Amino acid sequence: MRQKTAIITGASRGLGKDMALELAKDAVDIIFSYHSNETKAKELISEIEAIGQKAVAFQFDANSPESGKAFMNQAIDYLKRENGSSGFDFLINNAGTGAYNLVADTTEVQFDEMMNIHLKSVYFLTQAALPHLKESGRIINISSGLARFSLPGMSAYAMMKGGVEVFTRYLAKELGGRKITANVVAPGAIATNFSGGSNRQEDKQALISSITALGRVGEADDIGGVVAFLCSDKAGWVNGQRIEVSGGMLV
């Protein structure tokens, strides 16, 4: 069976880490990015290698378009060294951060940061990856439940995620000739360090649980399996779709 490789941005911890581990369990080699915590990145490499798959990490600052080019160049150079080819199978655009600001308080700098991290970097990193993505490959972009429902203070972040969802549909249309699928996974509220770890606070967990059909806050390991499914042969006919993984939040 041909060895498959995934490139995942922002996988040193949280949702991205679980995605990487779930894919590794499916015998996929992992190339991933980290922002600043090299120690966590090395820990994940060890975990993936313990499963029996190859893993390597490179630094990537999603707020900088030049950093995205450098990350992809490093990934492609690594693939050529390891496999003799630059081709890979799965691209998961996961890197991101949160920003809580009401519309009245959001500065242009904060807005631009959200746009760079969640929209511009996704667009141009994907563009750089396309020549190397194999036929029948998969693109999975990570959005948010906040692109469907609205909670005060998340407007700039949610706007960019809405843009990613539109972008994904265009990818599905434009890449169909290469049998490449593109889909969105949109997590609901997840108890990670994202946005300062606010979803781990007891009062917020109570609120989230009260508006979620399954009655709890999501965990990182609720997401990775869905991403792994979309990369599997079983999901080959799923294309251009938004899959919300929120436990039924605000249904």
mmCIF file with all atom_site columns, C-alpha atoms in Angstrom, residues 118-119 141-152 154-169 184-189 194 242-246 249-250:
data_model
loop_
_atom_site.group_PDB
_atom_site.id
_atom_site.type_symbol
_atom_site.label_atom_id
_atom_site.label_alt_id
_atom_site.label_comp_id
_atom_site.label_asym_id
_atom_site.label_entity_id
_atom_site.label_seq_id
_atom_site.pdbx_PDB_ins_code
_atom_site.Cartn_x
_atom_site.Cartn_y
_atom_site.Cartn_z
_atom_site.occupancy
_atom_site.B_iso_or_equiv
_atom_site.pdbx_formal_charge
_atom_site.auth_seq_id
_atom_site.auth_comp_id
_atom_site.auth_asym_id
_atom_site.auth_atom_id
_atom_site.pdbx_PDB_model_num
ATOM 1  C CA . HIS A 1 118 ? -7.359  32.797 9.406  1.00 0.00 ? 118 HIS A CA 1
ATOM 2  C CA . LEU A 1 119 ? -7.909  33.814 5.787  1.00 0.00 ? 119 LEU A CA 1
ATOM 3  C CA . ASN A 1 141 ? -10.027 23.675 6.242  1.00 0.00 ? 141 ASN A CA 1
ATOM 4  C CA . ILE A 1 142 ? -10.945 24.337 9.847  1.00 0.00 ? 142 ILE A CA 1
ATOM 5  C CA . SER A 1 143 ? -13.717 26.842 10.422 1.00 0.00 ? 143 SER A CA 1
ATOM 6  C CA . SER A 1 144 ? -15.910 27.419 13.476 1.00 0.00 ? 144 SER A CA 1
ATOM 7  C CA . GLY A 1 145 ? -19.470 27.101 14.663 1.00 0.00 ? 145 GLY A CA 1
ATOM 8  C CA . LEU A 1 146 ? -19.270 30.900 14.965 1.00 0.00 ? 146 LEU A CA 1
ATOM 9  C CA . ALA A 1 147 ? -19.635 31.131 11.186 1.00 0.00 ? 147 ALA A CA 1
ATOM 10 C CA . ARG A 1 148 ? -23.199 29.799 11.665 1.00 0.00 ? 148 ARG A CA 1
ATOM 11 C CA . PHE A 1 149 ? -24.281 31.364 14.961 1.00 0.00 ? 149 PHE A CA 1
ATOM 12 C CA . SER A 1 150 ? -23.213 34.660 16.522 1.00 0.00 ? 150 SER A CA 1
ATOM 13 C CA . LEU A 1 151 ? -21.783 35.356 19.962 1.00 0.00 ? 151 LEU A CA 1
ATOM 14 C CA . PRO A 1 152 ? -20.705 38.887 20.936 1.00 0.00 ? 152 PRO A CA 1
ATOM 15 C CA . MET A 1 154 ? -16.015 37.251 17.917 1.00 0.00 ? 154 MET A CA 1
ATOM 16 C CA . SER A 1 155 ? -16.982 39.188 14.786 1.00 0.00 ? 155 SER A CA 1
ATOM 17 C CA . ALA A 1 156 ? -13.555 39.551 13.143 1.00 0.00 ? 156 ALA A CA 1
ATOM 18 C CA . TYR A 1 157 ? -12.603 35.930 13.802 1.00 0.00 ? 157 TYR A CA 1
ATOM 19 C CA . ALA A 1 158 ? -15.958 34.615 12.603 1.00 0.00 ? 158 ALA A CA 1
ATOM 20 C CA . MET A 1 159 ? -15.884 36.740 9.443  1.00 0.00 ? 159 MET A CA 1
ATOM 21 C CA . MET A 1 160 ? -12.589 35.189 8.402  1.00 0.00 ? 160 MET A CA 1
ATOM 22 C CA . LYS A 1 161 ? -13.906 31.693 9.085  1.00 0.00 ? 161 LYS A CA 1
ATOM 23 C CA . GLY A 1 162 ? -16.894 32.495 6.890  1.00 0.00 ? 162 GLY A CA 1
ATOM 24 C CA . GLY A 1 163 ? -14.427 33.447 4.163  1.00 0.00 ? 163 GLY A CA 1
ATOM 25 C CA . VAL A 1 164 ? -12.618 30.140 4.575  1.00 0.00 ? 164 VAL A CA 1
ATOM 26 C CA . GLU A 1 165 ? -15.899 28.308 4.025  1.00 0.00 ? 165 GLU A CA 1
ATOM 27 C CA . VAL A 1 166 ? -16.502 30.147 0.751  1.00 0.00 ? 166 VAL A CA 1
ATOM 28 C CA . PHE A 1 167 ? -12.893 29.506 -0.286 1.00 0.00 ? 167 PHE A CA 1
ATOM 29 C CA . THR A 1 168 ? -13.365 25.791 0.372  1.00 0.00 ? 168 THR A CA 1
ATOM 30 C CA . ARG A 1 169 ? -16.317 25.567 -2.016 1.00 0.00 ? 169 ARG A CA 1
ATOM 31 C CA . VAL A 1 184 ? -14.695 22.273 6.042  1.00 0.00 ? 184 VAL A CA 1
ATOM 32 C CA . VAL A 1 185 ? -14.726 20.991 9.604  1.00 0.00 ? 185 VAL A CA 1
ATOM 33 C CA . ALA A 1 186 ? -16.337 23.543 11.911 1.00 0.00 ? 186 ALA A CA 1
ATOM 34 C CA . PRO A 1 187 ? -15.815 22.785 15.620 1.00 0.00 ? 187 PRO A CA 1
ATOM 35 C CA . GLY A 1 188 ? -18.107 24.195 18.244 1.00 0.00 ? 188 GLY A CA 1
ATOM 36 C CA . ALA A 1 189 ? -16.850 25.297 21.661 1.00 0.00 ? 189 ALA A CA 1
ATOM 37 C CA . PHE A 1 194 ? -7.553  28.479 22.341 1.00 0.00 ? 194 PHE A CA 1
ATOM 38 C CA . ARG A 1 242 ? -19.270 22.069 5.824  1.00 0.00 ? 242 ARG A CA 1
ATOM 39 C CA . ILE A 1 243 ? -19.339 19.549 8.660  1.00 0.00 ? 243 ILE A CA 1
ATOM 40 C CA . GLU A 1 244 ? -20.059 21.137 12.014 1.00 0.00 ? 244 GLU A CA 1
ATOM 41 C CA . VAL A 1 245 ? -18.731 19.156 14.970 1.00 0.00 ? 245 VAL A CA 1
ATOM 42 C CA . SER A 1 246 ? -20.368 20.894 17.913 1.00 0.00 ? 246 SER A CA 1
ATOM 43 C CA . MET A 1 249 ? -24.723 23.612 19.741 1.00 0.00 ? 249 MET A CA 1
ATOM 44 C CA . LEU A 1 250 ? -27.591 26.067 19.216 1.00 0.00 ? 250 LEU A CA 1
#
